[in-house]
Short mmCIF file of C-alpha atoms in Angstrom, two decimals:
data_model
loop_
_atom_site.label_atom_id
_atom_site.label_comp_id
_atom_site.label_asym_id
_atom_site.label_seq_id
_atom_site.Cartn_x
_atom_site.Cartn_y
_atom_site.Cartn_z
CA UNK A 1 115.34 93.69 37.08
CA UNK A 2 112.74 95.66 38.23
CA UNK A 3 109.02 94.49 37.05
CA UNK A 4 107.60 98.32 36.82
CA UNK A 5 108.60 101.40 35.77
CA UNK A 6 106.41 102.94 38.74
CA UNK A 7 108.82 104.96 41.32
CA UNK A 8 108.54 102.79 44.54
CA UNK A 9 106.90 105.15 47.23
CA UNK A 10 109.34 106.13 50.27
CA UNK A 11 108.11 104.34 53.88
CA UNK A 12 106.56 106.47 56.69
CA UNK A 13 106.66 105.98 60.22
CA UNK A 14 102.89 106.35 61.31
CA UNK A 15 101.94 107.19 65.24
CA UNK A 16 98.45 105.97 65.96
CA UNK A 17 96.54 106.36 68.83
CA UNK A 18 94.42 103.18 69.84
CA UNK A 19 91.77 103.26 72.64
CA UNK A 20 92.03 99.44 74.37
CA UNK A 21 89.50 97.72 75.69
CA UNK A 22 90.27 98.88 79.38
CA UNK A 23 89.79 102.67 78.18
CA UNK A 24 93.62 103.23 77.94
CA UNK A 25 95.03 105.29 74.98
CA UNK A 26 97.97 103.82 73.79
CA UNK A 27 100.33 104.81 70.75
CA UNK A 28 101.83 102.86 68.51
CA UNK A 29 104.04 102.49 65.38
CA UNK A 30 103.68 101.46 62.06
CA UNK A 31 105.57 101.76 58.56
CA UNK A 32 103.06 101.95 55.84
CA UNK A 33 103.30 102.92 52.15
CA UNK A 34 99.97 104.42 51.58
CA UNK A 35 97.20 105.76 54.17
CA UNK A 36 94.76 103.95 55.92
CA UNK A 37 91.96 103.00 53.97
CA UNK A 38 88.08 103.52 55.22
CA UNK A 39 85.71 100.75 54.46
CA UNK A 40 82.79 101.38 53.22
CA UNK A 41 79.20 100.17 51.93
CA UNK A 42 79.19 101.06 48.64
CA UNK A 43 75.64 101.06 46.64
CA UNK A 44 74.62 98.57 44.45
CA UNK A 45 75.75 100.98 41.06
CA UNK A 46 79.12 101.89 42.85
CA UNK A 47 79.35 98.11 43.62
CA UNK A 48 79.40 97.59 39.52
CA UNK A 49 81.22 100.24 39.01
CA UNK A 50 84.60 98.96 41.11
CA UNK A 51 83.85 95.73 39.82
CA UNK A 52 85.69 97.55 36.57
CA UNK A 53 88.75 98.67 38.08
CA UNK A 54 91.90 96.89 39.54
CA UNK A 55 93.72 98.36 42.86
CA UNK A 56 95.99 100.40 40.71
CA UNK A 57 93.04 101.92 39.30
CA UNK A 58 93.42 99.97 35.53
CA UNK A 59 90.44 99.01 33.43
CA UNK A 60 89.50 95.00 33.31
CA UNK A 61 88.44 94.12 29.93
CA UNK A 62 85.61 91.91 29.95
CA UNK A 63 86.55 88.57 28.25
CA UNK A 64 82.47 87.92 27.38
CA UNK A 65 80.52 90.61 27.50
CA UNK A 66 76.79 90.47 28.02
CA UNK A 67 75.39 90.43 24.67
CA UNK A 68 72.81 93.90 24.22
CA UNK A 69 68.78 92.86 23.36
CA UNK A 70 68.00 94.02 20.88
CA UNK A 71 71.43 92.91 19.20
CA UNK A 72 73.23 95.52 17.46
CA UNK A 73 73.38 95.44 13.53
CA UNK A 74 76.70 94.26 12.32
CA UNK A 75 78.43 96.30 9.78
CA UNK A 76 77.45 96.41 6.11
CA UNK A 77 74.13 94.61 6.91
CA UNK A 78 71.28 96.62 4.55
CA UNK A 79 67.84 94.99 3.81
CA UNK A 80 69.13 94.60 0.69
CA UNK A 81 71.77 92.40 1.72
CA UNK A 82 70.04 90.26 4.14
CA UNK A 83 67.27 89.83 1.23
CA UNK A 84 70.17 88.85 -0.56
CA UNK A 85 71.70 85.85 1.62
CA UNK A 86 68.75 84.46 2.28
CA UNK A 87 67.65 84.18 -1.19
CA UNK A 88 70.56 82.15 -1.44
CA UNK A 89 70.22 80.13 1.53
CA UNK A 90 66.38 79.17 0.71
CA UNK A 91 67.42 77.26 -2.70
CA UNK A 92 70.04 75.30 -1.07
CA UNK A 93 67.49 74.64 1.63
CA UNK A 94 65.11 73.31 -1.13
CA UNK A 95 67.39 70.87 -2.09
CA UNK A 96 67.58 69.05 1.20
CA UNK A 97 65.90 65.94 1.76
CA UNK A 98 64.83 67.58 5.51
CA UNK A 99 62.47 70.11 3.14
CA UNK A 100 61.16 67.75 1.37
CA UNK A 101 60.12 65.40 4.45
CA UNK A 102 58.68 68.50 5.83
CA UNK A 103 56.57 69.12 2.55
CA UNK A 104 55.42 65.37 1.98
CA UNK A 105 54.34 64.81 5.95
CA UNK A 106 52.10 67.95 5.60
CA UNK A 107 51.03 66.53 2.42
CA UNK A 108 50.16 62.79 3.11
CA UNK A 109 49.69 62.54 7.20
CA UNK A 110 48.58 65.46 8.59
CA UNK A 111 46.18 67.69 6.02
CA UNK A 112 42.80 65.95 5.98
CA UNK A 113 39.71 68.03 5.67
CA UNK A 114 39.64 67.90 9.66
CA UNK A 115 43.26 70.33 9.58
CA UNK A 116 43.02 73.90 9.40
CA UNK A 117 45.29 76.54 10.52
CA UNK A 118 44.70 80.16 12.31
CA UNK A 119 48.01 81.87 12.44
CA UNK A 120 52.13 80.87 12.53
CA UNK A 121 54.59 81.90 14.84
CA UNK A 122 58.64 80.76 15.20
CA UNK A 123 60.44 81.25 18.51
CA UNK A 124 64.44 81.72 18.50
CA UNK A 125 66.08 82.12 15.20
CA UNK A 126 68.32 84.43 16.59
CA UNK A 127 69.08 87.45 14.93
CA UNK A 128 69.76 87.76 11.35
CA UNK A 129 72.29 90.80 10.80
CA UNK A 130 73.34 91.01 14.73
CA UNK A 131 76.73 91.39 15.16
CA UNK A 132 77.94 88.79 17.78
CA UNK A 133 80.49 86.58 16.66
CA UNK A 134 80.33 82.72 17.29
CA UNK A 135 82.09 79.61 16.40
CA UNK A 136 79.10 79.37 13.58
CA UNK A 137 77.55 81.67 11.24
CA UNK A 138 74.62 82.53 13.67
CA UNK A 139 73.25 84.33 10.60
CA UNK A 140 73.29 81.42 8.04
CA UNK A 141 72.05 79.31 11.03
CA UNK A 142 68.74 81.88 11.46
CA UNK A 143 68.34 82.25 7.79
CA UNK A 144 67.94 78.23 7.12
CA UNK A 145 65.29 78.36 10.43
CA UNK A 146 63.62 81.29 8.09
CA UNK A 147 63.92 79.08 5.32
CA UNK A 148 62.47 76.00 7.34
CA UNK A 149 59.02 77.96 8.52
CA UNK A 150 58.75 79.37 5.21
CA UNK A 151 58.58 76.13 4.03
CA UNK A 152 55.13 74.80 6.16
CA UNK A 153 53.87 77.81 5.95
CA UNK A 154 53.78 78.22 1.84
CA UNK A 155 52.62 74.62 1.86
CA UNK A 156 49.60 75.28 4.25
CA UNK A 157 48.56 78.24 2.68
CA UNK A 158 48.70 76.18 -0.34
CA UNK A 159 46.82 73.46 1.16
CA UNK A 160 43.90 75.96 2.78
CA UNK A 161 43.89 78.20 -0.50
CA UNK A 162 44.29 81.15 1.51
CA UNK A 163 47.31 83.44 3.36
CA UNK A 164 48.14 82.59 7.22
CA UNK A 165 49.41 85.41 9.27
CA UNK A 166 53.05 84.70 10.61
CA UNK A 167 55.01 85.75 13.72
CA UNK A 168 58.55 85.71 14.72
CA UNK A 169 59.49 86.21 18.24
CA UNK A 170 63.12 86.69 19.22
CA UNK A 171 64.73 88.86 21.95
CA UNK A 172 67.40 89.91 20.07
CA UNK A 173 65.62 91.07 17.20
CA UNK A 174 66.71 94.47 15.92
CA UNK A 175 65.25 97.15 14.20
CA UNK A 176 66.65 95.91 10.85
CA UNK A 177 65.09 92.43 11.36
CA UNK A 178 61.92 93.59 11.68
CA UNK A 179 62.47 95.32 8.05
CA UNK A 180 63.74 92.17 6.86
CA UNK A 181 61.04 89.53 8.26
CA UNK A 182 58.46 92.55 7.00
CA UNK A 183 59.39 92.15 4.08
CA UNK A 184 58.99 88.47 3.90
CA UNK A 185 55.48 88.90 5.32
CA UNK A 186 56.01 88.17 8.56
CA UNK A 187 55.69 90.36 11.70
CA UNK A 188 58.18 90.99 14.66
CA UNK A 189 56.47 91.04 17.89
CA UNK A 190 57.92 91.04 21.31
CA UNK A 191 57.48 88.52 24.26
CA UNK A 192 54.42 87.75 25.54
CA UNK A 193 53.10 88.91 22.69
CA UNK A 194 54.11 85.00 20.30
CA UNK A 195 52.43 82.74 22.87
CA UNK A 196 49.32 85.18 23.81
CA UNK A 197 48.73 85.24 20.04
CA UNK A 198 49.00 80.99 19.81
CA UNK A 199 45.79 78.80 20.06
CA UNK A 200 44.67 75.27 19.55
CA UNK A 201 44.51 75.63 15.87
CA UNK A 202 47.92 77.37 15.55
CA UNK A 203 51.47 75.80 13.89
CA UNK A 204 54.40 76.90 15.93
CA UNK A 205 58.48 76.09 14.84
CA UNK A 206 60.64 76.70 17.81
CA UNK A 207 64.00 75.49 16.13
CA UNK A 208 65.67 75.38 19.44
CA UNK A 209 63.62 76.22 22.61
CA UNK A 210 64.91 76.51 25.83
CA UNK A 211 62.43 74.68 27.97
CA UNK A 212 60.48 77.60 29.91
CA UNK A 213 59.73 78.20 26.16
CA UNK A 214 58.64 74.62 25.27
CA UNK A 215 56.93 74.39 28.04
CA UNK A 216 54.88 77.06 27.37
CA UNK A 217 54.14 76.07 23.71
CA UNK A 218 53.12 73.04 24.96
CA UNK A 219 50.93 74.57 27.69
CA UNK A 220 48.59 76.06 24.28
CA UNK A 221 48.60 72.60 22.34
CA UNK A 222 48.98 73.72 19.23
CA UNK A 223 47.48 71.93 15.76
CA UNK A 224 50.98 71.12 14.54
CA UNK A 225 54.44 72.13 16.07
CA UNK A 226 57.62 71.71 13.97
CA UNK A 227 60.63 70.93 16.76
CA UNK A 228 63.48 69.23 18.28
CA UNK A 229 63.00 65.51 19.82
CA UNK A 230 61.96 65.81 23.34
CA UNK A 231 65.53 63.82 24.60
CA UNK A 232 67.81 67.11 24.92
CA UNK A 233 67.31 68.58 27.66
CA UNK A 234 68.84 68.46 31.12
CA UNK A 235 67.33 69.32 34.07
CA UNK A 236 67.03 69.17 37.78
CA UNK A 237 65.41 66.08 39.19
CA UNK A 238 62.54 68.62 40.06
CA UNK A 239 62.15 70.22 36.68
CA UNK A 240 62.95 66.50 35.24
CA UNK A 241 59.59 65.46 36.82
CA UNK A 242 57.72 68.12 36.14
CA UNK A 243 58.62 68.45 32.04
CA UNK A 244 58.55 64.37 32.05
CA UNK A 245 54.62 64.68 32.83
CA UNK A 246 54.16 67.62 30.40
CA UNK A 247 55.83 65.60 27.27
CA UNK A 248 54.07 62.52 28.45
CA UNK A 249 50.64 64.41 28.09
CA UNK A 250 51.39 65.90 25.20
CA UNK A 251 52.48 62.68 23.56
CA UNK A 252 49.28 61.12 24.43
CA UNK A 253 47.57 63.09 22.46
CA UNK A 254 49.67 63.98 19.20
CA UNK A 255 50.80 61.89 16.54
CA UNK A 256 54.79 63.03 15.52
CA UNK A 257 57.01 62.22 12.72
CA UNK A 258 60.91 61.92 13.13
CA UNK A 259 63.09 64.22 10.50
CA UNK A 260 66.24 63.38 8.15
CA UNK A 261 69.26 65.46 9.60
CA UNK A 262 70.75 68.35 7.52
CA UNK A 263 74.09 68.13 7.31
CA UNK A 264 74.92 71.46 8.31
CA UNK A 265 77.01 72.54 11.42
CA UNK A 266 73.25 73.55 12.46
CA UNK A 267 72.21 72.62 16.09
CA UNK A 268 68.70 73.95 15.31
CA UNK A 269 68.22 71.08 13.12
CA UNK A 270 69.36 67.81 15.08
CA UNK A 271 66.44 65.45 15.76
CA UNK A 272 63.85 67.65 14.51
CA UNK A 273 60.21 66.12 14.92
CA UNK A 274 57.11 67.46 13.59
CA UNK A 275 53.87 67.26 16.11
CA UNK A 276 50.05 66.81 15.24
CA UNK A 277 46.98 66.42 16.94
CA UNK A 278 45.54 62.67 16.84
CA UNK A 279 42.33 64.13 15.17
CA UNK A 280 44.07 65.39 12.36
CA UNK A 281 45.77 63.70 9.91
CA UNK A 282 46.89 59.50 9.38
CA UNK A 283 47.48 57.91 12.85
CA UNK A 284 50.18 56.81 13.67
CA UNK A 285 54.44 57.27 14.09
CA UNK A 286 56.20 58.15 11.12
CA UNK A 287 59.95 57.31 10.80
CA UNK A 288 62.01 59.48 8.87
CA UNK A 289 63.72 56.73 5.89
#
């Protein structure tokens, strides 16, 4: 049983004419089903756009498709709606013993009259109404980091008796989350623009950081930095050397307190440690009970 409906194309005897090495013209024969092809150096936008196409001229699907920056909105998602979730989200968040660790470290180690705060930023939520699909709620995921650097930043501005500006940088922010973070007081900017705005007095949450953008939080030693433990990553014997002297500095001169888990299928939130400078605050490691 045939495998295609396609009509099979009829054989042709083909005369060429081949000049030899020796200068001699020779003719030969040749059954083909389709002319001779002519190779040839296609441009690096032609080059992408065969890459689409199969021999018989058929579209390839892409199985994983880059995903677009800024991410697209999914459908339904309003301000309204994404004011909505997160309302919800942020009381189940307060009733996690993670929050409340959070609250009593800034509370009882680290604000002295020595600690005081210029400005907030957090790096990597993720978008909150993008429309990529995951094996997780990436939006419930982002809403609880929200939730999280909401958190220190209420109790700081509590603590100073005055309002902190806050910063969220993300590449695939969209237009919407910019409304939405807006409306939380907090401002969208784009990268550079987080880390140029970071100094020594700053408090940065970077939920989960790749590690050019660890390294480069570290690099501005900020007053207190709300992140993962400093065991995940792996890296190149190279870049292992390199980041093992950064973290080592770093270490050397902050003081860091170990977090409870949440027990959420939240990556963001496994073996998160806050940081403070050693002239700020108690002295001295503080295990999570």
């Amino acid at each position: 049983m045939p495998h295609t409906s396609r009509k099979k194309k009829s054989l042709h005897n083909k005369r060429r004419e081949i000049l030899d090495d020796d200068g001699w013209t020779r003719i030969t024969s040749s059954f083909s089903a389709s002319p001779p092809t002519i190779q040839t150096h296609s441009t690096h936008s032609e080059s992408e756009q065969n890459s689409n196409w199969t021999a018989g001229g058929d579209a390839i699907k892409e199985l994983s498709p880059p995903i677009s920056l800024p991410m697209s909105v999914a459908k339904g998602s309003t301000l309204e709606t994404m004011r909505a979730q997160f309302a919800g989200i942020e009381v189940r968040w307060r009733e996690t013993n993670l929050c409340k660790m959070l609250e009593q470290t800034l509370t009882d180690k680290i604000w002295t009259g020595k600690c005081k705060v210029s400005n907030c930023a957090v790096f990597g939520t993720g978008s909150f109404c993008g429309d990529a699909v995951h094996w997780i709620d990436r939006h419930e995921s982002a809403y609880f980091q929200l939730a999280a650097f909401r958190t220190v930043v209420k109790a700081m501005e509590r603590l100073q008796a005055h309002p902190l500006r806050a910063y969220a940088q993300e590449p695939y922010y969209n237009d919407l989350d910019g409304l939405f973070l807006a409306s939380l007081n907090i401002t969208k900017v784009d990268h550079p623009k987080g880390f140029e705005l970071l100094d020594r007095d700053s408090f940065v949450y970077s939920p989960a950081a790749e590690q050019e953008v660890e390294s480069q939080i570290m690099s501005c030693g900020p007053r207190i930095w709300l992140h993962r433990s400093f065991g995940h990553s792996l890296l190149g014997s190279q870049e292992a050397k390199a980041s093992f002297e950064a973290k080592t500095k770093f270490k050397q001169g902050h003081e860091h307190a170990e977090m409870p888990e949440l027990v959420l299928k939240n990556f963001p939130f496994h073996g998160s440690v806050m940081w403070w400078r050693k002239d700020d605050g108690i002295p001295g490691h503080v295990q999570a009970s």
